[in-house]
Short mmCIF file of C-alpha atoms in Angstrom, two decimals:
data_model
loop_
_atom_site.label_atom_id
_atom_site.label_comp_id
_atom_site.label_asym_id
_atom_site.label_seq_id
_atom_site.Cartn_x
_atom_site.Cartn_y
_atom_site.Cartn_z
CA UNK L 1 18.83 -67.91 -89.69
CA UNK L 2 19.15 -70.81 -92.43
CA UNK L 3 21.89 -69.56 -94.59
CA UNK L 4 22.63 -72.69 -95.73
CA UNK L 5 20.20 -73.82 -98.28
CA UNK L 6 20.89 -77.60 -97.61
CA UNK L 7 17.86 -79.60 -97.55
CA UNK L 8 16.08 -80.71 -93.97
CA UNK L 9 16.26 -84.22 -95.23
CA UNK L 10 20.03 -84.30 -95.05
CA UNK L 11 20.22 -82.20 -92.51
CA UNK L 12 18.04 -85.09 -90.50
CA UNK L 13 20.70 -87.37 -91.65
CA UNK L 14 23.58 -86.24 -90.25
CA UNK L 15 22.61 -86.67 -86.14
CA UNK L 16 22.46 -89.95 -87.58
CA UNK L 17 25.98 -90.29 -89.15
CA UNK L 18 27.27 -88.52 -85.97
CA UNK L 19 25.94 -91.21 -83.55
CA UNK L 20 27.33 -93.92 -85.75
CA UNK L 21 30.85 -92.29 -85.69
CA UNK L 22 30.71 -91.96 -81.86
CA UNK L 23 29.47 -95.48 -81.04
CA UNK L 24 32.39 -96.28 -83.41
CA UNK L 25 34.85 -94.04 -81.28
CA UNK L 26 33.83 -95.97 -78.32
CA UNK L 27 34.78 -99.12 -80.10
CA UNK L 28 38.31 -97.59 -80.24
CA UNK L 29 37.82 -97.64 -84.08
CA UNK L 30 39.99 -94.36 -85.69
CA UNK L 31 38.87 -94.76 -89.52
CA UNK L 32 35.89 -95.54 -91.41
CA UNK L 33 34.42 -95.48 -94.76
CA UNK L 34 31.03 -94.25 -96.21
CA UNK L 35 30.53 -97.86 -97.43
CA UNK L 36 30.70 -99.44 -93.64
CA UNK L 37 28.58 -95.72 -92.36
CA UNK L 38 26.10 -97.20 -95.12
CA UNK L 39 25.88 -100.74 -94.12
CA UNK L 40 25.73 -99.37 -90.56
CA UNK L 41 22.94 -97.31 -91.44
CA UNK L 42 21.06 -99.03 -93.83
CA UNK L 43 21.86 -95.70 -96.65
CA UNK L 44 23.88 -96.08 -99.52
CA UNK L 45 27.49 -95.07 -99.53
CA UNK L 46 27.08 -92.70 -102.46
CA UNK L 47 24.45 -90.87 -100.34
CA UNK L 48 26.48 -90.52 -97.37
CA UNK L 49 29.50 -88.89 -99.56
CA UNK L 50 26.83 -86.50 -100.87
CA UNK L 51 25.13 -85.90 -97.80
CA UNK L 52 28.48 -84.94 -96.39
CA UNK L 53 29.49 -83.41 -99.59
CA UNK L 54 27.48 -80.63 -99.08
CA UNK L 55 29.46 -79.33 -95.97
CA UNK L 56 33.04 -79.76 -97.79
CA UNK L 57 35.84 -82.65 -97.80
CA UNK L 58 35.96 -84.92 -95.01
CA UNK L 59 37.51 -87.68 -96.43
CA UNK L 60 40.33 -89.02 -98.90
CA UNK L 61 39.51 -91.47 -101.63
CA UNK L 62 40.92 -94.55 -100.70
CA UNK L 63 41.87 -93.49 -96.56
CA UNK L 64 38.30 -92.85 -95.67
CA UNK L 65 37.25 -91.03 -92.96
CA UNK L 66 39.23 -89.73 -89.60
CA UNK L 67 36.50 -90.87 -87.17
CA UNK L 68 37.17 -88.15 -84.85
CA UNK L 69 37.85 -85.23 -87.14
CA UNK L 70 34.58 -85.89 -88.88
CA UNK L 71 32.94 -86.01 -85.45
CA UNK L 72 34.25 -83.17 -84.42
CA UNK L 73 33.08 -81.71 -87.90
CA UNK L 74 29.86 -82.85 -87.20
CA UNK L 75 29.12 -81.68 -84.02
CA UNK L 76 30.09 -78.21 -85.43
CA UNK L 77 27.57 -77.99 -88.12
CA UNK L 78 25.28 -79.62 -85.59
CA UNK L 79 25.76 -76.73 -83.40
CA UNK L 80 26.25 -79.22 -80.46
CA UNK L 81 30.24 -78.91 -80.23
CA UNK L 82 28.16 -76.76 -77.24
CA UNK L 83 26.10 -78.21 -74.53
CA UNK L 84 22.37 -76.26 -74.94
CA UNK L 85 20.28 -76.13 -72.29
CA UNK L 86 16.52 -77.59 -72.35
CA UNK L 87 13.63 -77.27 -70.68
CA UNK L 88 11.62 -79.71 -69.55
CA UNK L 89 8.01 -79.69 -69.40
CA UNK L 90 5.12 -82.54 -68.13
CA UNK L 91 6.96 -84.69 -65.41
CA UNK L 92 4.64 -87.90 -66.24
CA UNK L 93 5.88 -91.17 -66.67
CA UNK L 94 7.08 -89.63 -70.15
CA UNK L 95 8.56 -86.95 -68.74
CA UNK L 96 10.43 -88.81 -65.94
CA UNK L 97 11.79 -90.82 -68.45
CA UNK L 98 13.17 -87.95 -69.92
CA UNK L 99 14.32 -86.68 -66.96
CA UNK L 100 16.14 -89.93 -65.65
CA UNK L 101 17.71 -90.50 -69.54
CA UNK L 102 21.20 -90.99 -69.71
CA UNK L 103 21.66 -90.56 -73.50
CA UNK L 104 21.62 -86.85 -73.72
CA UNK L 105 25.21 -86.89 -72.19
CA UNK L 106 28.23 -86.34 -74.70
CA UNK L 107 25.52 -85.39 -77.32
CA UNK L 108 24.87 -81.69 -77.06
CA UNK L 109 21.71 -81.77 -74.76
CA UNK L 110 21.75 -81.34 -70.94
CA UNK L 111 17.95 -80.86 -69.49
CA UNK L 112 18.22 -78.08 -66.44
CA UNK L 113 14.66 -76.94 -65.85
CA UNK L 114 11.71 -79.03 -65.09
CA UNK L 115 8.18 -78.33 -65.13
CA UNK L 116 4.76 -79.48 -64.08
CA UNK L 117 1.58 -78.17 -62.94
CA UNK L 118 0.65 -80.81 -60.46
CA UNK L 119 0.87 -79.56 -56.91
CA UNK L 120 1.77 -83.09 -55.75
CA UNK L 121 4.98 -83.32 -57.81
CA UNK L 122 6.24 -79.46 -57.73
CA UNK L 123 8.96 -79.27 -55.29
CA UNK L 124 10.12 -82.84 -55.52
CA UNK L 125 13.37 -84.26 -57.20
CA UNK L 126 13.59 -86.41 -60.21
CA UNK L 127 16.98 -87.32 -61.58
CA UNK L 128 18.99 -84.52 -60.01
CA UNK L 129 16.56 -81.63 -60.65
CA UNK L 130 13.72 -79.96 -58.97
CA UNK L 131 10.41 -80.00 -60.54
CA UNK L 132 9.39 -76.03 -60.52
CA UNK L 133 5.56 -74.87 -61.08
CA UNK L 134 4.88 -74.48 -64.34
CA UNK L 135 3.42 -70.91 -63.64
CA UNK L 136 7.08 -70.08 -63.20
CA UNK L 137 8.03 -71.42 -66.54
CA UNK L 138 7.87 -68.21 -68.70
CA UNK L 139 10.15 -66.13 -66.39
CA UNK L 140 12.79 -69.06 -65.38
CA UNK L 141 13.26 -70.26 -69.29
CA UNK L 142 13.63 -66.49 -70.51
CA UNK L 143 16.09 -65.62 -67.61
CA UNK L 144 18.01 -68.29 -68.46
CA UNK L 145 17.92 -67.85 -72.08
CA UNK L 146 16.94 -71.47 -72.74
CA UNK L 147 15.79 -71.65 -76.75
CA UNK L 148 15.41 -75.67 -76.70
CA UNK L 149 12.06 -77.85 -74.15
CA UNK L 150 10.58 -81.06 -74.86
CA UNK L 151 7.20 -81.11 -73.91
CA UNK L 152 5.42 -84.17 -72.51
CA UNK L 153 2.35 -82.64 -71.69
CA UNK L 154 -0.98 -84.09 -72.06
CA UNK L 155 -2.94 -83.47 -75.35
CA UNK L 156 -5.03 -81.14 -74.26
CA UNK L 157 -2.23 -78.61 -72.68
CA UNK L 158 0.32 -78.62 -74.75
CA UNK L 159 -0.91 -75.81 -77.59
CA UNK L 160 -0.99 -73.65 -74.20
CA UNK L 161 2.23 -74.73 -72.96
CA UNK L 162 3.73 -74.47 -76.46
CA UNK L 163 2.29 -70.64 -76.66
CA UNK L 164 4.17 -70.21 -73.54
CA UNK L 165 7.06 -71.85 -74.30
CA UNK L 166 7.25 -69.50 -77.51
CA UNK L 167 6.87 -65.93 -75.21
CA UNK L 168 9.17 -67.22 -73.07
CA UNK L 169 11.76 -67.86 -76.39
CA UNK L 170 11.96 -71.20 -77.15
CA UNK L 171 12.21 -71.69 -80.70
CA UNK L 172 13.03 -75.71 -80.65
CA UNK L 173 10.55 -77.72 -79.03
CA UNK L 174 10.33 -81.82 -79.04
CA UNK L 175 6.77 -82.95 -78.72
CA UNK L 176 5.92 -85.90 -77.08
CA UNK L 177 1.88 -85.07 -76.94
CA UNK L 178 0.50 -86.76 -79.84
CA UNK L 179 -1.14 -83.61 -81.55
CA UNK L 180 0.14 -81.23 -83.94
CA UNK L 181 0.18 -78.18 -82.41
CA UNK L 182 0.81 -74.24 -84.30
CA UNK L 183 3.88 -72.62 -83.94
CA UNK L 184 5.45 -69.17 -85.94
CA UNK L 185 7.74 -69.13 -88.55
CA UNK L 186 11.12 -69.15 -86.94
CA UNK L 187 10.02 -71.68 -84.39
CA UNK L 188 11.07 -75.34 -85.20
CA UNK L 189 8.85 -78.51 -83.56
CA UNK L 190 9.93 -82.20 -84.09
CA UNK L 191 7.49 -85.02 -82.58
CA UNK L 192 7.77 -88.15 -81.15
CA UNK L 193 4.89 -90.29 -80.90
CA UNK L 194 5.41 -94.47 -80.99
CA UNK L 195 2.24 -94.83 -82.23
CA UNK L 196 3.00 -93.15 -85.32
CA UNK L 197 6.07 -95.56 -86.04
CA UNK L 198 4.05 -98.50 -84.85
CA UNK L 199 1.47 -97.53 -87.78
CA UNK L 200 3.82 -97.56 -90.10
CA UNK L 201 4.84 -101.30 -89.34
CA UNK L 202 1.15 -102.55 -89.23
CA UNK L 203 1.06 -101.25 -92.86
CA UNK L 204 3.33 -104.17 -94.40
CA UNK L 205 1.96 -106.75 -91.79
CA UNK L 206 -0.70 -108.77 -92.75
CA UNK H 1 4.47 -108.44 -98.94
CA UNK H 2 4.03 -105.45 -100.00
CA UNK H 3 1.57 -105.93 -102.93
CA UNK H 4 0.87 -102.19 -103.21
CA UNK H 5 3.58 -99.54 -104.54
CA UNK H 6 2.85 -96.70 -102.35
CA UNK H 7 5.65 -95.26 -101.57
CA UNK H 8 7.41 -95.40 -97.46
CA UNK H 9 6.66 -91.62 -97.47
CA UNK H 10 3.39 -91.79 -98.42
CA UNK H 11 2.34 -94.37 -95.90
CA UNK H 12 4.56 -92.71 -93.19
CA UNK H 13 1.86 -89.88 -93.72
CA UNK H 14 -0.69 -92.06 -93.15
CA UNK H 15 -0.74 -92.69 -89.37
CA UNK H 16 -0.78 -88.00 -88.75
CA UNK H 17 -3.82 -88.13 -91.21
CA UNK H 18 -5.11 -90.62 -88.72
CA UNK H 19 -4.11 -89.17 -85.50
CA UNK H 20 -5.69 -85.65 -86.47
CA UNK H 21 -8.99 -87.68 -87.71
CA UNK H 22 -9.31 -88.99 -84.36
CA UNK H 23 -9.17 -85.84 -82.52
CA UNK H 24 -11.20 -84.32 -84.65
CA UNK H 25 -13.86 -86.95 -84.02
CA UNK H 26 -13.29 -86.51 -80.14
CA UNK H 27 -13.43 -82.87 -80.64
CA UNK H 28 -17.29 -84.00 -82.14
CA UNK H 29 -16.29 -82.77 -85.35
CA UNK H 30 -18.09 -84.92 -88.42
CA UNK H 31 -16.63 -83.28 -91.86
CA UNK H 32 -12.85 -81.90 -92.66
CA UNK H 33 -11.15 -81.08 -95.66
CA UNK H 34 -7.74 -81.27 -97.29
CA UNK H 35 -7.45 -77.53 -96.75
CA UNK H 36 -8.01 -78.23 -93.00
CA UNK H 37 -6.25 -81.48 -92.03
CA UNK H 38 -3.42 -79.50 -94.25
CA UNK H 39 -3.41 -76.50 -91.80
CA UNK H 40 -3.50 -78.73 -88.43
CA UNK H 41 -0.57 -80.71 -89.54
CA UNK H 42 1.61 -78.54 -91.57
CA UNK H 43 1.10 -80.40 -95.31
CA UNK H 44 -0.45 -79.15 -98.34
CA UNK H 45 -4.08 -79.97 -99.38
CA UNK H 46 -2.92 -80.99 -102.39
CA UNK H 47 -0.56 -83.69 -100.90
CA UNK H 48 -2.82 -84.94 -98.59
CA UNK H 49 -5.37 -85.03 -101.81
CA UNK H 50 -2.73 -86.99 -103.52
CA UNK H 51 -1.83 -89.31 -101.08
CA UNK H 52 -5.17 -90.19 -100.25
CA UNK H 53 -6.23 -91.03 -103.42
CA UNK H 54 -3.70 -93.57 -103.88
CA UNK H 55 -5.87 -95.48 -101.97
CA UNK H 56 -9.05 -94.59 -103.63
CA UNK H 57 -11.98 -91.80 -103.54
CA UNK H 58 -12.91 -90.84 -99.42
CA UNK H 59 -14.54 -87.20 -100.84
CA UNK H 60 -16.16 -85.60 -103.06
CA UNK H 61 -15.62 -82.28 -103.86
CA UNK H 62 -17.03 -79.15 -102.39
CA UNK H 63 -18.36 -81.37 -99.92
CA UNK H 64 -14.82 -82.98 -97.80
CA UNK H 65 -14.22 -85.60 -96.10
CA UNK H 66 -16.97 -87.59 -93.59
CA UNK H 67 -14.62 -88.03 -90.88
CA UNK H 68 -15.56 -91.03 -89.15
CA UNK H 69 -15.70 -92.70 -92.56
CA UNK H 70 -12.35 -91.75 -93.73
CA UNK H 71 -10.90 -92.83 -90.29
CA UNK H 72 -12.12 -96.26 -90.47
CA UNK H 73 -10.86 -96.83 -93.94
CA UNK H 74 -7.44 -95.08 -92.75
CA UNK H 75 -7.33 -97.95 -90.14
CA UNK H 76 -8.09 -100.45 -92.62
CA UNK H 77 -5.60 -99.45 -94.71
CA UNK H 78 -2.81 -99.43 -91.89
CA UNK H 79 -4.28 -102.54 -90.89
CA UNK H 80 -4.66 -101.12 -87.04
CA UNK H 81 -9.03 -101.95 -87.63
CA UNK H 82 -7.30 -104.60 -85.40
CA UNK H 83 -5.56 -104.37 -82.11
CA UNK H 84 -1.91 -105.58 -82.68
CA UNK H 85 -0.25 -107.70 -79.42
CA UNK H 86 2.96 -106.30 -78.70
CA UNK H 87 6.53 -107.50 -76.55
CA UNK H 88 7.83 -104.83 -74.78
CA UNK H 89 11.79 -105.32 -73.60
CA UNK H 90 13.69 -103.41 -71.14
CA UNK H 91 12.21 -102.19 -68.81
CA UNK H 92 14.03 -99.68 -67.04
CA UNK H 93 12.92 -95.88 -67.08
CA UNK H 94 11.87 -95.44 -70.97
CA UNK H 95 10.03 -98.91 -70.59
CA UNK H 96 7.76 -98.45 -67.73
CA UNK H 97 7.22 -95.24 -69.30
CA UNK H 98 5.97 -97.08 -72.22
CA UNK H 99 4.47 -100.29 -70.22
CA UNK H 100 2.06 -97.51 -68.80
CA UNK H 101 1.41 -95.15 -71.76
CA UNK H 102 -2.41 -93.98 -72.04
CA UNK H 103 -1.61 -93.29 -75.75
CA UNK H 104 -1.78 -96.54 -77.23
CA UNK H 105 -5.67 -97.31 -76.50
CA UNK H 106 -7.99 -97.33 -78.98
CA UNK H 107 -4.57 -96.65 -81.95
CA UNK H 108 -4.62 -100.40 -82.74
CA UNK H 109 -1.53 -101.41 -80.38
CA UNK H 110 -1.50 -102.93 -76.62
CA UNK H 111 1.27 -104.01 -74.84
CA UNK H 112 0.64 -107.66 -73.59
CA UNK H 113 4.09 -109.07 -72.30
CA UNK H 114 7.07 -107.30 -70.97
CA UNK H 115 10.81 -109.09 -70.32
CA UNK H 116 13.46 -108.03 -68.23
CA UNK H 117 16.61 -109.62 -67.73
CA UNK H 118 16.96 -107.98 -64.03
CA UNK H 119 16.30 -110.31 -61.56
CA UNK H 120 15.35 -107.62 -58.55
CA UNK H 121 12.53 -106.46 -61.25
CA UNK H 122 11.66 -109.69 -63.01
CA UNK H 123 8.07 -110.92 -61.49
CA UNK H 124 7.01 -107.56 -60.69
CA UNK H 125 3.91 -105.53 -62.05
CA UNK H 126 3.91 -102.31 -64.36
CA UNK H 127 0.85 -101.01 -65.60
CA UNK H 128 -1.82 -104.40 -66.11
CA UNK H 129 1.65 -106.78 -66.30
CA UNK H 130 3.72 -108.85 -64.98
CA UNK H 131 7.68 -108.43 -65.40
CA UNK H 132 8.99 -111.76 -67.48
CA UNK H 133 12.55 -113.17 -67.54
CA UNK H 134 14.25 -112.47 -70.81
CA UNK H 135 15.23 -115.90 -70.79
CA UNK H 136 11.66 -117.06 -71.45
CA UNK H 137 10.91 -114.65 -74.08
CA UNK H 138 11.45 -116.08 -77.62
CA UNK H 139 9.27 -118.73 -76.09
CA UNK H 140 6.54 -116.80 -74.93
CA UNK H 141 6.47 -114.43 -78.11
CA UNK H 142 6.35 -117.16 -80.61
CA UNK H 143 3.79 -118.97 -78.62
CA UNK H 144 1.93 -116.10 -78.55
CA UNK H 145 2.29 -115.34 -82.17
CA UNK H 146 3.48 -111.97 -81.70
CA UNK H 147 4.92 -110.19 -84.43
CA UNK H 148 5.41 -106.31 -83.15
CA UNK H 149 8.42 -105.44 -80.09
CA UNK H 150 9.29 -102.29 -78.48
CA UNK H 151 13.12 -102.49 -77.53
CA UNK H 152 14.04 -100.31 -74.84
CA UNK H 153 17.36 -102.11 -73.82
CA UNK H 154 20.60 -100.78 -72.85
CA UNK H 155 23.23 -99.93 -76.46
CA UNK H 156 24.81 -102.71 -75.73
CA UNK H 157 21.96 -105.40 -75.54
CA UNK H 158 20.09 -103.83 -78.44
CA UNK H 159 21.50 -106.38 -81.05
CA UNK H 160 21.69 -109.51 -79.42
CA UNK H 161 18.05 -109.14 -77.97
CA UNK H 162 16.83 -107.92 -81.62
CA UNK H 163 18.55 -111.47 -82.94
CA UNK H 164 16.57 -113.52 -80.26
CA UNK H 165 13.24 -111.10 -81.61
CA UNK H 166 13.63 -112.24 -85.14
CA UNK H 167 14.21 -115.99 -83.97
CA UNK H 168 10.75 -115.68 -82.45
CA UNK H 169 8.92 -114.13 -85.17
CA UNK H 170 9.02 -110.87 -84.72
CA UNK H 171 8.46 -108.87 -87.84
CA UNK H 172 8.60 -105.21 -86.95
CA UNK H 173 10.60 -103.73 -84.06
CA UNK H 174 10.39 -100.10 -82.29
CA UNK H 175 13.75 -99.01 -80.77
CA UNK H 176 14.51 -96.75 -78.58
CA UNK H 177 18.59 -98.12 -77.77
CA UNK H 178 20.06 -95.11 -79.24
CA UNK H 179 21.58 -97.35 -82.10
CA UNK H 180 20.68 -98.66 -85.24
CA UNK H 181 20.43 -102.65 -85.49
CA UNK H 182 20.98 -104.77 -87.87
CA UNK H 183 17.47 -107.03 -89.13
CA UNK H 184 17.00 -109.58 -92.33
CA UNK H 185 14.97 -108.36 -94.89
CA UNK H 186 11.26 -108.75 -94.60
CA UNK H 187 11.59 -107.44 -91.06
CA UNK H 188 11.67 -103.96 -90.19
CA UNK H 189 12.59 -101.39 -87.73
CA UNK H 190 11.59 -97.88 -86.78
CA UNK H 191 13.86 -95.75 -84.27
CA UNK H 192 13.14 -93.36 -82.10
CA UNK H 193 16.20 -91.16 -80.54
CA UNK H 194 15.10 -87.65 -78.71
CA UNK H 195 18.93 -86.82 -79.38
CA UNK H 196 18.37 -86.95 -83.10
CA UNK H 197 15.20 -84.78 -83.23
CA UNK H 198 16.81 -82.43 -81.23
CA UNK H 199 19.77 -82.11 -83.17
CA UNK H 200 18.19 -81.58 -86.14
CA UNK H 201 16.72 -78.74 -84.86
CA UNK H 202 19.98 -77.35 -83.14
CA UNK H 203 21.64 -76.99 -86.59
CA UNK H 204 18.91 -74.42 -87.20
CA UNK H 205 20.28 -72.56 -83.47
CA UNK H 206 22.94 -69.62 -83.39
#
């Protein structure tokens, strides 16, 4: 699965460097340079040539970088040159968020399937889906052959849904229920929890 | 500022020790371990050994960690033994989200003042509050001595509202405008993008 051996940590980087580069397409810019990536980003310039390094030559010393050519580059070793399919699970305010969010578009992500468990919300439409039952959700996401869900689930049901997320053959899921939950190898989880970030503010305040 | 040395990694660890000590304590659980806490969240014992004791002894050996006492000096330490006041702005769907979020009780963080700059919203309730005009916000913030935002504003806002955050005090900001903003030193920011999680788990996808 991971034949590259390149580290997570610049891995994580590079959604980063693509995002820059397409806000900067949308500016109508056509070249950039790691040193204006780097101010951009807060990151040094020397560690965005290595970062990118890794992957092979994107730029020329002196020209910089072809803003689209590298983000076409990058969406290829992103794997999101493709639009993947996601699965979306807990249609609270969190998840209705989700649902309604306009920034997955152009970016490799398109949510298709929503789930809940709540009888009161199954059958209804948020953004231009149809919340399904979540008793449903193991047969629908495996028959469509969706690998990617976020979960926004509360607390205590999302190690359950996440055990049926995995039979069902997810092997990416984005957390939004502030617990660590257990996954096998060959299964990939990424959280998101404010809190966490707030925490690590409240640290350098007084 | 920043009297202590401990490195940004180290204290970004800080808040998922905390987390899982929490629901361990709601779980009714009194003693944990390295090993354990190392299991739940994915870390080695010896990391979370080594982190820890940057900040001096919580356990002893062969006998773990009291968890109740270990949480409260974990909230001492990220300074969240006190609940922090904080601006939420923008309030379209990822802010009401947020404005209503159960997660932030008892974590050392409540939402006390959201701005909009959309009249048809402005003066209406989410959650506990009341809807403010963005006009009257560095106003209201510095009056209230409020140094923590959450910035849920449209790409194009993200800056000029962050610049009108930093005139009113503001020393740490949250955002969730997919872009990254530019802040003076001695404030800082944490981002949070479901696109880039996801992506960095998409390069790991056939």
């Amino acid at each position: 699965m991971e034949g590259k051996t390149v580290p997570n940590i610049v891995v994580g980087r590079l959604p980063l460097y693509l995002r820059t580069l397409q806000l900067m397409n949308q500016e109508g810019r056509r070249v950039t340079s790691s040193q204006e990536l780097g101010e951009r980003l807060g990151i040094s310039a020397a560690q965005i040539r290595k970062d990118l390094s890794q992957f092979g030559e994107f730029g020329k010393q002196g020209t910089g970088y072809n803003i689209d050519f590298l983000t076409d580059q990058l969406r290829h070793i992103l794997h999101v040159n493709k639009v993947w399919d996601v699965a979306l699970v807990g249609i609270g305010d969190v998840g209705h968020a989700l649902a309604r969010y306009q920034g997955f578009s152009n970016r490799g992500i398109r949510i298709v399937l929503l789930f809940d468990n709540n009888p009161q919300i199954i059958g209804t439409i948020v953004g231009e889906y149809i919340i399904h039952d979540i008793s449903t959700m193991v047969v629908q996401i495996r028959d469509a052959g969706i690998k990617i869900a976020m979960l926004s689930v509360p607390v205590d049901q999302a190690q359950s849904v996440t055990n049926q997320l995995i039979e069902a053959g997810v092997k990416s899921i984005l957390n939004y229920a502030p617990i660590n939950i257990s996954v096998p190898s060959g299964v990939r989880v990424q959280y998101i929890d404010p809190v966490l970030h707030l925490q690590r503010m409240t640290y350098y305040l007084e």
